[in-house]
């Protein structure tokens, strides 16, 4: 599996008084940092430049000084917050620039964005969600900026990349990323008959509140989406996409052509797409000849790609679809033709009728957890991360759109995915997950990891945690974990020799080396990784050691117990447990304590990183330096 880099989530928020759009502004940022559980975001970082009007930005490094940043209203800097405030956000993967976003903000209008220096090897995505609107249950008084990025090679043909891991699974037991109202990216102003509310009549407002996606159908497929959620209306001549208003350019024919063309590419020969016609307005009332015409349209454009229901079901294995060439599933209510599966008999969709953020997220989780109670085992399960509007209060006409409402919800839903993606119930029971304004690759890469069971496993035990100090932050592990398909193979330690009458600290630091493997053997060193450490002036670097014929699959600590009234040292050394050879034992300069039980990766996994627990300088008190270690493992893919 090729390495990928996903999702710098940079959430910048312009603080403003409720329903007031003048006065001093402020930023509060939220960054979806490196996620050790799915190995995402390695190397992805960003820098904010042109920041004359911002206070609290570290201009010399790729980070913020603090998590609250104010606008500078000094007249000397010409930074009146009522005027336009601009800055750049440069997104990088290690040293490669992915994109340079130019953000323009004005507290009396919507956010604007332009992009330059785009790296064609990456997908990138920017959500701009403006202030000035409120919904019952959610008050949006901030501006949200969401930026994410992914290496294209990780997303292109992602189902084919993991084919061996999913080929025998029923299709309704595979996690599939989807989009909500997938074809609503380019809506027009022509009212469509499916809109049935009298509360909001101007088509301009309907359009803003009905758009749920940024990208076209083809772009979504290229970005990893494999489930399309579609609504059709017949305008008397054509079958068109509708969602309160008609799409400017999307018709049924266009969608079928895009799906066909996407699947015809060589790199997509093991991809499968579900087209869910969630609503075909007045389908039951349309004449039989029209329904036959629609069936013929499917046959003409998709032909043998369509999987007929009389030969397949949601419990058919993934390889059955791929090997037969029938790689398109069409769902529709009362289809009256054999090319579509009856939606009511094929998919569970537990709709909800509330718009409180926590209620939506809890329903999303419970929908999956209790799948066996709420959904037949022989159906698909559709779970939504989508906002439902029940009552709207427009407070600023320039900021009225569905995406502007979604700032707080989008942040909360991404946090929710980060929390649950390592949960067993999601892997065992999750199926189709859809979201609004999807980047595509965010969900696709989470699905890719979960479907292949490559979510990172943390290994630890009470014996290797030590006693004192603070653990490194698990969300900031860029330098503490190997890249995808790389594993720990050797290491060295830095320790302080016996200080005789002085204060002993023993183990000060650990440095591990990452390698690529071929046929079980390391053939290419990639980089060194480390975690928190404290180096005392007398510490020394010991001779390195490594594993032979395979990577490390765990570690074992030598830790001195609490000496009560004596000189404590805590951790004295660490040995690497090797997958196919004896322990790797690098040089250290003390040996106090007892060897603790090992912390081992699960069978078939190998060590990819670690974090440390380190006690800071205690001044005149007893120092111990490095205390404990926890490791991270991923499946060993040779």
Short mmCIF file of C-alpha atoms in Angstrom, two decimals, residues 140-475:
data_model
loop_
_atom_site.label_atom_id
_atom_site.label_comp_id
_atom_site.label_asym_id
_atom_site.label_seq_id
_atom_site.Cartn_x
_atom_site.Cartn_y
_atom_site.Cartn_z
CA UNK A 140 -22.57 30.35 13.77
CA UNK A 141 -20.80 33.54 14.78
CA UNK A 142 -17.37 32.57 13.45
CA UNK A 143 -15.65 32.02 10.14
CA UNK A 144 -14.34 28.49 9.67
CA UNK A 145 -11.55 27.53 7.30
CA UNK A 146 -10.99 23.81 6.75
CA UNK A 147 -8.00 22.71 4.68
CA UNK A 148 -7.10 19.11 3.90
CA UNK A 149 -4.69 17.34 1.55
CA UNK A 150 -3.95 13.82 0.33
CA UNK A 151 -1.46 12.18 -1.96
CA UNK A 152 -3.36 11.17 -5.12
CA UNK A 153 -1.62 7.80 -5.43
CA UNK A 154 -3.18 6.73 -2.13
CA UNK A 155 -6.71 7.41 -3.36
CA UNK A 156 -6.66 6.40 -7.03
CA UNK A 157 -8.15 2.93 -7.34
CA UNK A 158 -8.13 2.50 -3.57
CA UNK A 159 -10.48 -0.49 -3.62
CA UNK A 160 -8.16 -2.24 -6.05
CA UNK A 161 -5.20 -1.42 -3.82
CA UNK A 162 -6.79 -3.38 -0.96
CA UNK A 163 -8.53 -6.00 -3.13
CA UNK A 164 -6.93 -9.00 -1.42
CA UNK A 165 -8.15 -7.77 1.96
CA UNK A 166 -11.78 -7.24 0.94
CA UNK A 167 -12.38 -9.64 -1.95
CA UNK A 168 -14.12 -12.30 0.16
CA UNK A 169 -16.16 -9.86 2.26
CA UNK A 170 -19.87 -9.30 1.59
CA UNK A 171 -20.29 -5.87 0.06
CA UNK A 172 -22.53 -4.82 2.96
CA UNK A 173 -19.70 -5.50 5.42
CA UNK A 174 -17.21 -3.21 3.72
CA UNK A 175 -16.86 0.41 4.81
CA UNK A 176 -17.83 2.54 1.79
CA UNK A 177 -17.40 6.35 1.64
CA UNK A 178 -20.27 8.32 0.16
CA UNK A 179 -21.64 11.81 -0.32
CA UNK A 180 -25.05 13.21 0.60
CA UNK A 181 -27.08 14.61 -2.33
CA UNK A 182 -24.03 13.94 -4.43
CA UNK A 183 -24.95 15.90 -7.57
CA UNK A 184 -25.91 19.18 -5.89
CA UNK A 185 -22.63 20.98 -6.56
CA UNK A 186 -23.93 23.17 -9.39
CA UNK A 187 -27.56 24.05 -8.73
CA UNK A 188 -29.42 26.70 -10.69
CA UNK A 189 -32.34 28.99 -9.87
CA UNK A 190 -35.14 27.01 -11.53
CA UNK A 191 -37.55 25.66 -8.92
CA UNK A 192 -38.04 21.89 -9.00
CA UNK A 193 -41.22 20.04 -7.96
CA UNK A 194 -39.57 18.13 -5.10
CA UNK A 195 -39.39 21.28 -2.94
CA UNK A 196 -42.43 21.19 -0.66
CA UNK A 197 -41.85 23.92 1.92
CA UNK A 198 -43.66 27.25 2.01
CA UNK A 199 -41.26 28.83 4.50
CA UNK A 200 -38.52 29.78 2.04
CA UNK A 201 -39.60 30.69 -1.46
CA UNK A 202 -36.87 32.70 -3.22
CA UNK A 203 -34.92 30.29 -5.45
CA UNK A 204 -31.68 32.10 -4.57
CA UNK A 205 -32.12 31.03 -0.94
CA UNK A 206 -33.26 27.52 -1.87
CA UNK A 207 -30.13 27.10 -3.97
CA UNK A 208 -27.83 28.15 -1.15
CA UNK A 209 -29.54 25.87 1.34
CA UNK A 210 -29.77 22.90 -1.04
CA UNK A 211 -26.16 22.68 -2.19
CA UNK A 212 -24.42 19.96 -0.18
CA UNK A 213 -21.30 19.25 -2.27
CA UNK A 214 -18.44 21.19 -3.87
CA UNK A 215 -17.31 18.71 -6.48
CA UNK A 216 -18.83 17.16 -9.60
CA UNK A 217 -19.67 13.46 -9.76
CA UNK A 218 -16.46 12.67 -11.66
CA UNK A 219 -14.35 14.66 -9.20
CA UNK A 220 -15.93 12.86 -6.25
CA UNK A 221 -15.22 9.47 -7.81
CA UNK A 222 -11.62 10.46 -8.45
CA UNK A 223 -11.32 11.60 -4.84
CA UNK A 224 -12.46 8.22 -3.50
CA UNK A 225 -16.26 8.41 -3.16
CA UNK A 226 -17.92 5.07 -4.03
CA UNK A 227 -21.55 5.69 -3.01
CA UNK A 228 -23.61 8.34 -4.82
CA UNK A 229 -26.83 9.66 -3.32
CA UNK A 230 -29.03 11.11 -6.10
CA UNK A 231 -32.42 12.81 -6.47
CA UNK A 232 -34.11 13.01 -9.89
CA UNK A 233 -37.04 15.01 -11.27
CA UNK A 234 -38.60 14.84 -14.74
CA UNK A 235 -39.08 18.31 -16.25
CA UNK A 236 -41.17 17.10 -19.19
CA UNK A 237 -38.15 16.58 -21.45
CA UNK A 238 -35.20 15.41 -19.39
CA UNK A 239 -34.45 13.51 -16.19
CA UNK A 240 -32.55 16.08 -14.17
CA UNK A 241 -30.89 16.27 -10.78
CA UNK A 242 -33.05 18.23 -8.37
CA UNK A 243 -32.92 19.31 -4.75
CA UNK A 244 -35.42 22.12 -4.33
CA UNK A 245 -34.06 23.62 -7.53
CA UNK A 246 -32.75 21.93 -10.67
CA UNK A 247 -29.07 21.38 -11.32
CA UNK A 248 -27.68 23.59 -14.06
CA UNK A 249 -26.03 20.72 -15.90
CA UNK A 250 -26.43 17.35 -14.16
CA UNK A 251 -28.84 14.91 -15.77
CA UNK A 252 -29.29 11.18 -15.37
CA UNK A 253 -27.42 10.66 -18.64
CA UNK A 254 -24.44 12.72 -17.45
CA UNK A 255 -24.16 10.79 -14.20
CA UNK A 256 -24.30 7.40 -15.93
CA UNK A 257 -21.68 8.55 -18.45
CA UNK A 258 -19.35 9.77 -15.67
CA UNK A 259 -19.65 6.46 -13.82
CA UNK A 260 -19.02 4.49 -17.01
CA UNK A 261 -16.01 6.58 -18.00
CA UNK A 262 -14.51 6.39 -14.52
CA UNK A 263 -14.81 2.60 -14.35
CA UNK A 264 -13.37 2.19 -17.85
CA UNK A 265 -9.97 3.49 -16.75
CA UNK A 266 -7.35 0.80 -16.24
CA UNK A 267 -6.46 1.94 -12.72
CA UNK A 268 -10.13 1.60 -11.69
CA UNK A 269 -10.72 -1.96 -12.91
CA UNK A 270 -11.39 -3.17 -9.36
CA UNK A 271 -13.62 -0.33 -8.19
CA UNK A 272 -17.33 -0.69 -7.43
CA UNK A 273 -19.88 2.14 -7.34
CA UNK A 274 -23.34 2.27 -5.76
CA UNK A 275 -25.82 4.72 -7.33
CA UNK A 276 -28.63 5.22 -4.83
CA UNK A 277 -31.59 7.01 -6.40
CA UNK A 278 -32.91 8.10 -3.03
CA UNK A 279 -35.82 9.95 -4.58
CA UNK A 280 -37.26 10.02 -8.09
CA UNK A 281 -40.03 12.61 -7.79
CA UNK A 282 -43.47 11.21 -8.71
CA UNK A 283 -41.92 8.00 -10.09
CA UNK A 284 -45.04 5.99 -9.27
CA UNK A 285 -47.23 8.38 -11.28
CA UNK A 286 -45.03 8.38 -14.37
CA UNK A 287 -46.30 6.28 -17.31
CA UNK A 288 -44.97 2.80 -18.03
CA UNK A 289 -43.37 3.85 -21.32
CA UNK A 290 -41.35 6.52 -19.51
CA UNK A 291 -40.11 3.96 -16.99
CA UNK A 292 -39.01 1.69 -19.82
CA UNK A 293 -37.21 4.64 -21.38
CA UNK A 294 -35.34 5.18 -18.12
CA UNK A 295 -34.41 1.49 -17.99
CA UNK A 296 -33.13 1.68 -21.56
CA UNK A 297 -31.05 4.73 -20.65
CA UNK A 298 -29.33 2.74 -17.90
CA UNK A 299 -28.76 -0.14 -20.32
CA UNK A 300 -27.38 2.12 -23.05
CA UNK A 301 -24.87 3.96 -20.87
CA UNK A 302 -23.87 1.37 -18.28
CA UNK A 303 -24.64 -1.89 -20.08
CA UNK A 304 -22.86 -4.91 -18.63
CA UNK A 305 -21.48 -2.85 -15.74
CA UNK A 306 -24.86 -3.03 -14.00
CA UNK A 307 -25.29 -5.77 -11.41
CA UNK A 308 -28.86 -7.13 -11.73
CA UNK A 309 -30.57 -7.94 -8.44
CA UNK A 310 -31.61 -11.41 -9.56
CA UNK A 311 -27.92 -12.39 -9.63
CA UNK A 312 -26.52 -10.36 -6.72
CA UNK A 313 -27.45 -9.10 -3.27
CA UNK A 314 -25.85 -6.96 -0.53
CA UNK A 315 -24.35 -10.15 0.90
CA UNK A 316 -22.57 -11.05 -2.36
CA UNK A 317 -18.79 -10.92 -2.01
CA UNK A 318 -16.80 -8.04 -3.43
CA UNK A 319 -14.90 -10.38 -5.76
CA UNK A 320 -18.18 -11.65 -7.27
CA UNK A 321 -18.90 -8.17 -8.57
CA UNK A 322 -15.34 -7.56 -9.77
CA UNK A 323 -14.83 -10.95 -11.45
CA UNK A 324 -18.17 -10.76 -13.25
CA UNK A 325 -17.57 -7.20 -14.46
CA UNK A 326 -20.85 -6.05 -12.88
CA UNK A 327 -19.42 -3.16 -10.89
CA UNK A 328 -22.38 -0.78 -10.64
CA UNK A 329 -25.24 -1.27 -8.17
CA UNK A 330 -28.34 0.88 -8.71
CA UNK A 331 -30.89 1.28 -5.91
CA UNK A 332 -34.36 2.73 -6.51
CA UNK A 333 -37.78 2.63 -4.88
CA UNK A 334 -40.26 0.51 -6.89
CA UNK A 335 -37.96 0.37 -9.92
CA UNK A 336 -40.27 -1.69 -12.18
CA UNK A 337 -37.21 -2.87 -14.12
CA UNK A 338 -34.55 -5.51 -13.50
CA UNK A 339 -31.49 -3.24 -13.65
CA UNK A 340 -32.15 -1.58 -10.29
CA UNK A 341 -32.49 -3.16 -6.88
CA UNK A 342 -35.60 -2.34 -4.89
CA UNK A 343 -34.37 0.20 -2.38
CA UNK A 344 -36.76 -0.76 0.41
CA UNK A 345 -35.56 -4.36 0.23
CA UNK A 346 -31.87 -3.52 -0.08
CA UNK A 347 -30.85 -0.71 2.29
CA UNK A 348 -31.54 0.45 5.84
CA UNK A 349 -31.60 4.19 6.28
CA UNK A 350 -32.52 5.23 9.79
CA UNK A 351 -33.55 8.84 9.29
CA UNK A 352 -33.59 11.25 12.21
CA UNK A 353 -35.63 14.32 13.00
CA UNK A 354 -33.39 16.58 15.04
CA UNK A 355 -30.60 19.05 14.41
CA UNK A 356 -28.70 19.24 17.68
CA UNK A 357 -25.08 18.35 16.91
CA UNK A 358 -24.65 15.86 19.76
CA UNK A 359 -27.96 14.17 18.92
CA UNK A 360 -26.93 13.70 15.29
CA UNK A 361 -23.53 12.27 16.22
CA UNK A 362 -25.01 9.96 18.85
CA UNK A 363 -27.60 8.73 16.35
CA UNK A 364 -24.83 8.10 13.82
CA UNK A 365 -22.92 5.99 16.33
CA UNK A 366 -25.94 4.11 17.65
CA UNK A 367 -27.16 3.40 14.13
CA UNK A 368 -24.00 1.36 13.56
CA UNK A 369 -23.67 -0.16 17.04
CA UNK A 370 -27.16 -1.66 17.04
CA UNK A 371 -27.13 -2.63 13.37
CA UNK A 372 -28.29 -6.17 14.03
CA UNK A 373 -31.39 -4.84 15.83
CA UNK A 374 -32.29 -2.06 13.42
CA UNK A 375 -31.33 -3.56 10.08
CA UNK A 376 -31.61 -6.97 8.46
CA UNK A 377 -28.25 -8.71 7.98
CA UNK A 378 -28.89 -8.99 4.23
CA UNK A 379 -29.20 -5.23 3.60
CA UNK A 380 -26.84 -2.30 3.22
CA UNK A 381 -26.60 0.07 6.19
CA UNK A 382 -26.54 3.80 5.41
CA UNK A 383 -25.23 6.10 8.17
CA UNK A 384 -25.29 9.88 7.78
CA UNK A 385 -22.94 12.59 8.97
CA UNK A 386 -25.29 15.22 7.58
CA UNK A 387 -27.02 18.20 9.14
CA UNK A 388 -30.82 18.44 9.11
CA UNK A 389 -32.31 21.93 9.08
CA UNK A 390 -35.60 22.28 10.93
CA UNK A 391 -35.90 26.01 11.44
CA UNK A 392 -33.81 28.78 9.95
CA UNK A 393 -33.14 32.27 11.23
CA UNK A 394 -31.22 34.35 8.70
CA UNK A 395 -29.23 37.10 10.37
CA UNK A 396 -26.85 38.10 7.60
CA UNK A 397 -27.83 37.75 3.92
CA UNK A 398 -24.25 37.47 2.64
CA UNK A 399 -23.59 34.38 4.74
CA UNK A 400 -26.67 32.33 3.96
CA UNK A 401 -25.82 28.86 2.69
CA UNK A 402 -25.89 25.35 4.07
CA UNK A 403 -22.11 25.23 4.27
CA UNK A 404 -22.15 28.36 6.44
CA UNK A 405 -24.39 26.58 8.93
CA UNK A 406 -22.08 23.59 9.04
CA UNK A 407 -18.95 25.07 10.64
CA UNK A 408 -19.50 23.75 14.18
CA UNK A 409 -21.07 20.50 12.93
CA UNK A 410 -18.27 19.79 10.44
CA UNK A 411 -15.68 20.20 13.17
CA UNK A 412 -17.65 17.99 15.55
CA UNK A 413 -18.23 15.26 12.95
CA UNK A 414 -14.53 15.08 12.04
CA UNK A 415 -13.64 14.84 15.72
CA UNK A 416 -16.22 12.06 16.03
CA UNK A 417 -14.62 10.07 13.22
CA UNK A 418 -11.23 10.55 14.85
CA UNK A 419 -12.60 9.18 18.11
CA UNK A 420 -14.34 6.09 16.74
CA UNK A 421 -12.25 4.92 13.79
CA UNK A 422 -10.21 2.54 15.94
CA UNK A 423 -13.35 1.07 17.50
CA UNK A 424 -14.07 -2.57 16.72
CA UNK A 425 -17.80 -1.94 16.28
CA UNK A 426 -17.15 0.47 13.39
CA UNK A 427 -14.99 -2.07 11.59
CA UNK A 428 -17.39 -4.95 12.22
CA UNK A 429 -20.72 -3.17 11.65
CA UNK A 430 -20.08 -0.03 9.61
CA UNK A 431 -21.03 0.02 5.93
CA UNK A 432 -21.93 3.17 3.95
CA UNK A 433 -21.06 6.54 5.52
CA UNK A 434 -22.09 9.77 3.81
CA UNK A 435 -21.33 13.41 4.56
CA UNK A 436 -21.99 16.91 3.24
CA UNK A 437 -19.30 18.94 1.45
CA UNK A 438 -16.99 15.97 1.34
CA UNK A 439 -13.36 16.20 0.30
CA UNK A 440 -13.78 12.57 -0.78
CA UNK A 441 -10.34 11.41 0.25
CA UNK A 442 -10.89 11.95 3.99
CA UNK A 443 -13.55 9.24 4.19
CA UNK A 444 -11.89 7.11 1.50
CA UNK A 445 -8.60 6.81 3.35
CA UNK A 446 -10.30 6.09 6.66
CA UNK A 447 -12.29 3.36 4.88
CA UNK A 448 -9.11 2.04 3.27
CA UNK A 449 -7.40 1.62 6.63
CA UNK A 450 -10.39 0.16 8.45
CA UNK A 451 -11.21 -2.29 5.64
CA UNK A 452 -7.66 -3.63 5.67
CA UNK A 453 -7.47 -3.71 9.46
CA UNK A 454 -4.46 -1.40 9.30
CA UNK A 455 -5.61 0.89 12.06
CA UNK A 456 -2.65 1.33 14.36
CA UNK A 457 -2.58 -0.64 17.61
CA UNK A 458 -0.97 0.91 20.68
CA UNK A 459 0.95 -1.51 22.89
CA UNK A 460 1.68 -0.82 26.53
CA UNK A 461 1.49 -2.42 29.92
CA UNK A 462 1.63 -1.17 33.47
CA UNK A 463 5.17 -2.46 33.79
CA UNK A 464 6.61 -0.28 31.02
CA UNK A 465 4.93 3.02 31.93
CA UNK A 466 7.36 4.11 34.65
CA UNK A 467 6.39 6.39 37.51
CA UNK A 468 7.04 10.08 36.89
CA UNK A 469 6.82 12.66 34.14
CA UNK A 470 4.53 13.47 31.23
CA UNK A 471 3.70 11.46 28.12
CA UNK A 472 4.31 12.87 24.66
CA UNK A 473 1.15 14.11 22.94
CA UNK A 474 -0.33 11.34 20.78
CA UNK A 475 -1.71 13.88 18.30
#
